[in-house]
Coordinates of C-alpha atoms in Angstrom, one line a residue:
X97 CA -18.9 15.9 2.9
X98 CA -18.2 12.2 2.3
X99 CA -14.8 12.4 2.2
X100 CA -12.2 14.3 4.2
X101 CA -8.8 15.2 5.3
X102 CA -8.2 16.7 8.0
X103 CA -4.4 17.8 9.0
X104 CA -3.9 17.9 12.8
X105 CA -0.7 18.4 13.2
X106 CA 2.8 19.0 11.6
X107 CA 5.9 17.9 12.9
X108 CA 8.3 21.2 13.7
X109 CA 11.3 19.1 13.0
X110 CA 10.4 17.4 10.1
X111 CA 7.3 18.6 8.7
X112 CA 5.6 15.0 9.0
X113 CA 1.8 15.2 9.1
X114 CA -0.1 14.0 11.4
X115 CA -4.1 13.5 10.1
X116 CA -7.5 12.2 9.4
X117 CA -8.9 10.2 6.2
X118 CA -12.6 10.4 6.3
X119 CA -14.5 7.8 4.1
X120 CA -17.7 6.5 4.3
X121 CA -17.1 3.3 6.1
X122 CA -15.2 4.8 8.9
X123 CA -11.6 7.1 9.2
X124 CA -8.4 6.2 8.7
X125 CA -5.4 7.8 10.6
X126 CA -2.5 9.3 9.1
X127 CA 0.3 8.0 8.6
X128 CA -1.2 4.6 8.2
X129 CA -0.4 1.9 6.7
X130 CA -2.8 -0.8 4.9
X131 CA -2.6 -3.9 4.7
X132 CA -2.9 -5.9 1.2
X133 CA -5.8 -8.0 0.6
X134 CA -5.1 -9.1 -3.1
X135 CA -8.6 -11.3 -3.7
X136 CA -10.6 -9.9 -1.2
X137 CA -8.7 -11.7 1.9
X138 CA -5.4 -11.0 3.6
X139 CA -3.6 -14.2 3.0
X140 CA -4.2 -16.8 5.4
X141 CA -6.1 -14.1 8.1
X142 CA -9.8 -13.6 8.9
X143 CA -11.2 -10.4 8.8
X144 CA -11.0 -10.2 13.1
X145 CA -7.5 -11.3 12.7
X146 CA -6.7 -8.5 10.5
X147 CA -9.1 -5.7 12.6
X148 CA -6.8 -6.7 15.9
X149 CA -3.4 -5.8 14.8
X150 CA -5.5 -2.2 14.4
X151 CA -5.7 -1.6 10.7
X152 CA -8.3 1.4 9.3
X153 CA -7.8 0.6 6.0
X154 CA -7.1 -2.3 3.9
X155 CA -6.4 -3.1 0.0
X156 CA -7.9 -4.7 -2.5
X157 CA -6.6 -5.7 -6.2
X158 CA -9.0 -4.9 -9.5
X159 CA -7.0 -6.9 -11.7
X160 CA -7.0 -10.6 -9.3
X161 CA -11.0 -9.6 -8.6
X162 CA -11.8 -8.2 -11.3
X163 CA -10.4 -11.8 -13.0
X164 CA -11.5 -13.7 -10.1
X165 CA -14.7 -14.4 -9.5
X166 CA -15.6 -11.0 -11.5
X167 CA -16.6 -7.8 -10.7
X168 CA -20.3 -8.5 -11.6
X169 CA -19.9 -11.3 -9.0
X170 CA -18.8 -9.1 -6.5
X171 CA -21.4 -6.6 -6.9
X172 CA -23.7 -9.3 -6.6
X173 CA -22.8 -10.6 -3.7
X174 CA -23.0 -6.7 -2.5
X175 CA -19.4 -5.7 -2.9
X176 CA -16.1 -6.2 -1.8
X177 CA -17.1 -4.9 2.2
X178 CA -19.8 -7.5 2.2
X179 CA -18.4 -10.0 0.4
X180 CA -15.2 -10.0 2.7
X181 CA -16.5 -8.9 5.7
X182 CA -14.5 -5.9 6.3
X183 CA -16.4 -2.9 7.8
X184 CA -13.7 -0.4 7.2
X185 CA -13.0 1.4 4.6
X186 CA -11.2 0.2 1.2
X187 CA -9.3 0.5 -1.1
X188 CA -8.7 -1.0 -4.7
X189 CA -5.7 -0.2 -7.0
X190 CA -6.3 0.0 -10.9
X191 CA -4.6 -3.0 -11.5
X192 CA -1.8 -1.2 -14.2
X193 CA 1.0 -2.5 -12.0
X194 CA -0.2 -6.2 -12.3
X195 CA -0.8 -5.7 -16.1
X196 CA 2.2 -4.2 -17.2
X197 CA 4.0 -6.5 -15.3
X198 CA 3.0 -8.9 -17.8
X199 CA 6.1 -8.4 -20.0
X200 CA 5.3 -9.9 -23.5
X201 CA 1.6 -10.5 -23.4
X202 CA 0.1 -7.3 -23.4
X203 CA 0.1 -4.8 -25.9
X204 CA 0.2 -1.4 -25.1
X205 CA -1.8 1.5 -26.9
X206 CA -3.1 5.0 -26.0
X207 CA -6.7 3.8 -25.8
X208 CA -6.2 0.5 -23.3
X209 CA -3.9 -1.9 -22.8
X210 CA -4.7 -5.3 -23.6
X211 CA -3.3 -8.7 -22.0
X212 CA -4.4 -12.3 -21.3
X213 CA -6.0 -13.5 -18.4
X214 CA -3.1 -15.3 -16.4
X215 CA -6.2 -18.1 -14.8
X216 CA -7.7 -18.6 -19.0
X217 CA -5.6 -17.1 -21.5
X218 CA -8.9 -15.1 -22.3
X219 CA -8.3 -11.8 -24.4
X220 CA -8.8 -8.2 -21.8
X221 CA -9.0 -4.9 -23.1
X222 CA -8.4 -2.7 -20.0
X223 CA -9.3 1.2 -20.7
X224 CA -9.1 3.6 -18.2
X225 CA -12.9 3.5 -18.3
X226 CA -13.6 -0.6 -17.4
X227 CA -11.0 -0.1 -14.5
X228 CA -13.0 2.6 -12.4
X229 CA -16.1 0.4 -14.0
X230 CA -14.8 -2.4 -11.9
X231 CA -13.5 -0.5 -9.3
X232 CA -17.6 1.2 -8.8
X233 CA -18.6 -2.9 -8.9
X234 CA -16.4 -3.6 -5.9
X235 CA -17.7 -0.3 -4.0
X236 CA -14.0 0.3 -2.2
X237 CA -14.0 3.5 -0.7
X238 CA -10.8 4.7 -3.0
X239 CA -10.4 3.6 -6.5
X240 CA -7.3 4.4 -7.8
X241 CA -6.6 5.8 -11.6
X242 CA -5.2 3.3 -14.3
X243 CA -2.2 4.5 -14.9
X244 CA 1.6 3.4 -17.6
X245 CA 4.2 2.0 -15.0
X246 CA 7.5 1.5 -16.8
X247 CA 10.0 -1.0 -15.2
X248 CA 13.0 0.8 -14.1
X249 CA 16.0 1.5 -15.1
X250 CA 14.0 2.6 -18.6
X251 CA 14.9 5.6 -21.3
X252 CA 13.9 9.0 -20.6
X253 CA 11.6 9.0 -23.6
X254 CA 9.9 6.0 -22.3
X255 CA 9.3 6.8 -18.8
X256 CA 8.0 10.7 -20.1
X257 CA 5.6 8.9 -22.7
X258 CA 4.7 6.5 -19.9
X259 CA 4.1 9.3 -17.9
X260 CA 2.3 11.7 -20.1
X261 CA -0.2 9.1 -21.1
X262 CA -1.2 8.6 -17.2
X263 CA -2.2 11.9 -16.5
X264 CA -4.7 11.5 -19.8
X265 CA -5.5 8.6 -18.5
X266 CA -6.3 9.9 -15.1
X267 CA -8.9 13.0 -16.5
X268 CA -10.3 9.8 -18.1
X269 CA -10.8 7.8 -15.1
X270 CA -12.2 11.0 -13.5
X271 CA -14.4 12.0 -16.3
X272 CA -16.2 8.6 -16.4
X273 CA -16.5 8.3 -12.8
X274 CA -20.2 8.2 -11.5
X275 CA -20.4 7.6 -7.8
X276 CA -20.1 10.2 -5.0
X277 CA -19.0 8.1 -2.3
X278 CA -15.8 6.6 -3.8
X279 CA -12.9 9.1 -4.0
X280 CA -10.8 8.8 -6.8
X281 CA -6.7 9.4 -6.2
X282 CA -4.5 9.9 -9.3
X283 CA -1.1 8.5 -9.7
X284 CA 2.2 10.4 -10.1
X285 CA 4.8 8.4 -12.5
X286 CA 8.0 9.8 -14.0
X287 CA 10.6 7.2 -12.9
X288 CA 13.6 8.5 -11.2
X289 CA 13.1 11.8 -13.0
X290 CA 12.8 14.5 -11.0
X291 CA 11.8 17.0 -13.8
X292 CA 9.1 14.3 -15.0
X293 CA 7.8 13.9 -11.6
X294 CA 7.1 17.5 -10.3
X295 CA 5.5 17.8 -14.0
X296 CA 3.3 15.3 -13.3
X297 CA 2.6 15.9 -9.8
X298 CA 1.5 19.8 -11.0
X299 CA -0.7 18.6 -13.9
X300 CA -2.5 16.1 -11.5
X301 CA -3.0 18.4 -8.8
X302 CA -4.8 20.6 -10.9
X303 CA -7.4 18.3 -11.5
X304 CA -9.9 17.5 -8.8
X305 CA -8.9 14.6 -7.3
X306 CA -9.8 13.3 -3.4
X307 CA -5.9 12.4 -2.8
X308 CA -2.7 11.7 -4.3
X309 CA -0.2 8.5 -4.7
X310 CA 3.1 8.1 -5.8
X311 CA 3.8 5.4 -7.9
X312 CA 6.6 3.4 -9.7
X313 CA 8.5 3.1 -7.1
X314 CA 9.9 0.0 -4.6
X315 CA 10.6 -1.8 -8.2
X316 CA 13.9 -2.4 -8.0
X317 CA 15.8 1.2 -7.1
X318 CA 17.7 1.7 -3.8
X319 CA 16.1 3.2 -1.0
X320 CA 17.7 6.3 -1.5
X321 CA 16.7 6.9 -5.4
X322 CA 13.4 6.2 -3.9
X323 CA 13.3 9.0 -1.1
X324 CA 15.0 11.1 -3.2
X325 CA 12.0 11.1 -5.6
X326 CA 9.4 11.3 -3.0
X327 CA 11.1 14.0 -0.9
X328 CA 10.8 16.1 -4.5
X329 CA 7.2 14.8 -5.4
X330 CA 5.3 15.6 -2.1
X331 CA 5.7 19.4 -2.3
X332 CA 3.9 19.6 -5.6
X333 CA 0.8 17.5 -4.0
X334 CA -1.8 19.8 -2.5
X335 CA -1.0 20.1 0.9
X336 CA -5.2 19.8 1.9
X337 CA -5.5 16.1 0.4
X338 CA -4.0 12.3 1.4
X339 CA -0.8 11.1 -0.2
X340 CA 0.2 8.1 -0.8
X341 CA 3.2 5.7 -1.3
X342 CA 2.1 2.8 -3.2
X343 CA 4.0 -0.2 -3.1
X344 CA 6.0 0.8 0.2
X345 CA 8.0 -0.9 2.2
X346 CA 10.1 -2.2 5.0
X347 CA 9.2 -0.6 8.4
X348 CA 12.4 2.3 7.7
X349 CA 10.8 3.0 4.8
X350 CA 7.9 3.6 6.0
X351 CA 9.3 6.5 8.5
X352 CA 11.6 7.6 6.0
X353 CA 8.8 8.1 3.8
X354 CA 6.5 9.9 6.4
X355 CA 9.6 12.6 7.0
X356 CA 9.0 13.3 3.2
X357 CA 5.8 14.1 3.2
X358 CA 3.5 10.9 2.8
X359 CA 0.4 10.2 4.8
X360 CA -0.5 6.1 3.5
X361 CA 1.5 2.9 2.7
X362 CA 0.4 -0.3 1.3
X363 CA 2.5 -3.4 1.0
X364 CA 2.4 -7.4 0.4
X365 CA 5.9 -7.3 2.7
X366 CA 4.4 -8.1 5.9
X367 CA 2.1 -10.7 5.4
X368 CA 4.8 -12.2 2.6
X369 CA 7.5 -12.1 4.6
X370 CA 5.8 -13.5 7.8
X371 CA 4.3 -16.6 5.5
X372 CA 8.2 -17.3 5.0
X373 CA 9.1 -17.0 8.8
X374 CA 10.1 -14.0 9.0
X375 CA 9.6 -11.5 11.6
X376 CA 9.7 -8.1 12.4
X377 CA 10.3 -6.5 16.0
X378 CA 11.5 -4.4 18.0
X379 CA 15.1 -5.9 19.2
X380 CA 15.4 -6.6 14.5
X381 CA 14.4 -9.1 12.3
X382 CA 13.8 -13.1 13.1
X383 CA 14.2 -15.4 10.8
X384 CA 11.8 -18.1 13.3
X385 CA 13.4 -21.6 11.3
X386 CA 16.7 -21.0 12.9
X387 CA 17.7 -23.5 14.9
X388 CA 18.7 -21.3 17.7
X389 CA 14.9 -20.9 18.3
X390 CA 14.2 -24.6 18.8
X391 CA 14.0 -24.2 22.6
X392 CA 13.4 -21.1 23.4
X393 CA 10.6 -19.8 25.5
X394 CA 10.7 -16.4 24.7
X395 CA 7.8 -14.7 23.2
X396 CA 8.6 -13.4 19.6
X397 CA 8.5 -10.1 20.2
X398 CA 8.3 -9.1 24.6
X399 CA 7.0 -5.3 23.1
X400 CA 4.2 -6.8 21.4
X401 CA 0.7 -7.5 22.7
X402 CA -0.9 -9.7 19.6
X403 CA -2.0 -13.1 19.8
X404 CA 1.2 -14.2 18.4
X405 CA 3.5 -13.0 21.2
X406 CA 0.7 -13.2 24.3
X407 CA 0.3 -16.9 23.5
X408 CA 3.2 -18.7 21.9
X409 CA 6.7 -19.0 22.3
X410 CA 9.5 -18.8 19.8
X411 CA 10.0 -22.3 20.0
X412 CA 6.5 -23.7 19.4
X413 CA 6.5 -20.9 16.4
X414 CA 10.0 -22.5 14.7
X415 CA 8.0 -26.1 15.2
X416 CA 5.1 -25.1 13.3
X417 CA 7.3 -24.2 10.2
X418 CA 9.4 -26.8 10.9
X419 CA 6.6 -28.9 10.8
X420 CA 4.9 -27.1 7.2
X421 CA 1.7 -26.2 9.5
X422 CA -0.3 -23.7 7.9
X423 CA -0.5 -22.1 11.6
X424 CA 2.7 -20.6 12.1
X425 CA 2.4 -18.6 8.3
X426 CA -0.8 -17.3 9.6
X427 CA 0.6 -16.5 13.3
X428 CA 3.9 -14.5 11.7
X429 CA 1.6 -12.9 9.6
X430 CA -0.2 -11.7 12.5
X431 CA 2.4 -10.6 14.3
X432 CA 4.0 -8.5 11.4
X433 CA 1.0 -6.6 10.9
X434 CA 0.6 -5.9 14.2
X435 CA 3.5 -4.5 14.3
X436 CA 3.7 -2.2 11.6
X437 CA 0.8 -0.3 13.1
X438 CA 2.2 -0.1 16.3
X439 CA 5.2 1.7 14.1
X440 CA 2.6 3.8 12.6
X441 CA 1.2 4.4 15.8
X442 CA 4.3 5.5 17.8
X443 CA 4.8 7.8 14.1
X444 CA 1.4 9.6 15.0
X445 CA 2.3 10.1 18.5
X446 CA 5.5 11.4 17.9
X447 CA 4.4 13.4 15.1
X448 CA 1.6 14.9 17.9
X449 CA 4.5 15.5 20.2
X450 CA 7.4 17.0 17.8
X451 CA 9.8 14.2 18.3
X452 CA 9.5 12.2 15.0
X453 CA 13.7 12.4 15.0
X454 CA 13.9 11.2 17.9
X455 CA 11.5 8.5 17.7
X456 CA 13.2 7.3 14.3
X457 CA 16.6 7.2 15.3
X458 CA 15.5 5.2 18.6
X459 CA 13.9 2.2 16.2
X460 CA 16.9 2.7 14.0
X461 CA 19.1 1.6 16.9
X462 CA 16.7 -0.8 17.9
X463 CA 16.8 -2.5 13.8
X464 CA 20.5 -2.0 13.9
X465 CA 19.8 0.6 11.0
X466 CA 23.2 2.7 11.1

């Protein structure tokens, strides 16, 4: 079988899983989180960079390649793992949240939705059917559905037509598909609707999909509207396939997710936040520019065994901003990566051990998370 999940364990506190994605370029354990290589690279990392913080997985965008350079020139150049360099496994969104994003130039219709090209201006009709098209060019391991994100707070009547229209949209996606080793996952929309959502979730499920995501979410709600739709989505997923939270988050998130249920994250906050100086560890967030760093000799993180920390000190880190080097973006970013699998790590072991409680209230203490 070229794709598999295999649940190993099951937290007795919490019911967290703890388990196996099985692709064709390699498996990915669960929970994991991915990090987000829009156009094919992880801003301002190499490929070894990003393999040494200890990522299985990472992301790649259909709308930005699919734009730029095209996904005809990625096939040419013998897809996205060969073009990048990355010999793990991938996967590529549908690029709905980037297109509907585009508030006033697209246009919206139950066939496709069409917008202009944000690098030309040039005219895109988007069906359901080009997006898995592109998605088989780039050969990522997972392609995800296209699927109608509604920014939030919207009308009930909006979000359920939003909604309604992606599970078509999904038996499209899955209808047209044509190649075995690239799982498709669908996506589960209803806003903050909890009746919307467990429709959705039970109409997807029945189709005959390789895994699951939940989407819509980390737009703009508070943390809390967003578990409280997750912890009521994830039953209705079938308990023998991957789930995932797209979009998601900052490290507590991330665990706070994994309690409810979810098995993969992706999100641009790592890398995004370490290109503006910001870092995350163990003893909470450092903002590096502050001048209290300027002579300091301290490693950024004394837990952490990247690059980063093994080699430079907080003070030569604050100098490199300081001094607009394009270094110290790419040495945070490092760092932050690193450290979200090392969360993600320390989640699977606890989850192994039935202490996932205790492990999260020990980094919320640590994050000064009350």
């Amino acid at each position: 079988m070229t794709f598999r999940f295999q649940l190993h364990h099951t937290d007795a506190e919490t019911g967290a899983r703890r388990g196996t994605f099985t692709t064709p370029h390699g498996p990915v354990e669960t929970p994991g989180f991915m990090p987000v290589g829009t156009q094919g690279t992880v801003k301002g990392l190499t490929i070894d960079h990003v393999a040494s913080t200890g990522a299985h997985m990472i992301l790649g965008n259909t709308y930005h390649l699919g734009l730029r350079p095209g996904h005809q020139t990625v096939r040419a150049l013998g897809g996205l793992h060969a073009m990048s360099g990355w010999e793990g496994p991938i996967l590529t969104d549908s690029g709905g949240f980037q297109v509907f994003s585009l508030k006033g130039i697209n246009k919206i219709s139950e066939h496709s939705v069409v917008f202009r090209s944000h690098i030309d201006g040039a005219l895109i009709d988007l069906t359901p059917e080009h997006s898995i098209e592109i998605q088989e060019s780039l050969g990522s391991d997972v392609a995800m559905v296209l699927d109608h994100v509604v920014a939030l707070p919207a009308e009930r009547g909006e979000v359920q037509q939003a909604m309604e229209r992606s599970i078509r949209w999904a038996k499209r996606c899955l209808e047209y598909a044509s190649r075995d080793d690239q799982a498709k996952f669908a996506i589960v929309q209803g806003g903050l609707d909890v009746d919307l959502r467990v429709q959705c979730a039970r109409e997807l499920a029945a189709m005959d999909f390789e895994g699951y995501a939940v989407g819509g979410l980390s737009v703009g709600e508070t943390p809390d509207e967003m578990y409280r739709i997750t912890a009521a989505t994830t039953p209705e997923l079938p308990a023998e396939k991957p789930r995932y939270l797209m979009g998601v988050g900052r490290p507590i998130d991330l665990l706070e997710s994994v309690v409810r249920g979810i098995d993969l994250f992706d999100c641009v906050m790592p890398t995004r936040n370490g290109r503006n100086g910001f870092a995350f560890t163990d003893s909470g967030p450092i903002k590096i520019r502050n001048a209290k760093h300027k002579t300091d000799t301290s490693p950024l993180d004394e837990s952490c065994d990247c690059l980063t920390c093994t080699r430079h000190s907080r003070g030569y880190l604050r100098h490199l901003f300081i001094a607009g080097e394009m270094l110290g973006p790419t040495l945070l970013s490092l760092h932050n990566l690193t450290y979200y699998q090392k969360v993600m790590r320390g989640a699977r072991e606890a989850i192994q051990e039935n202490r996932l409680a205790e492990f999260i209230a020990t980094k919320k203490s640590q994050w000064g998370i009350t």
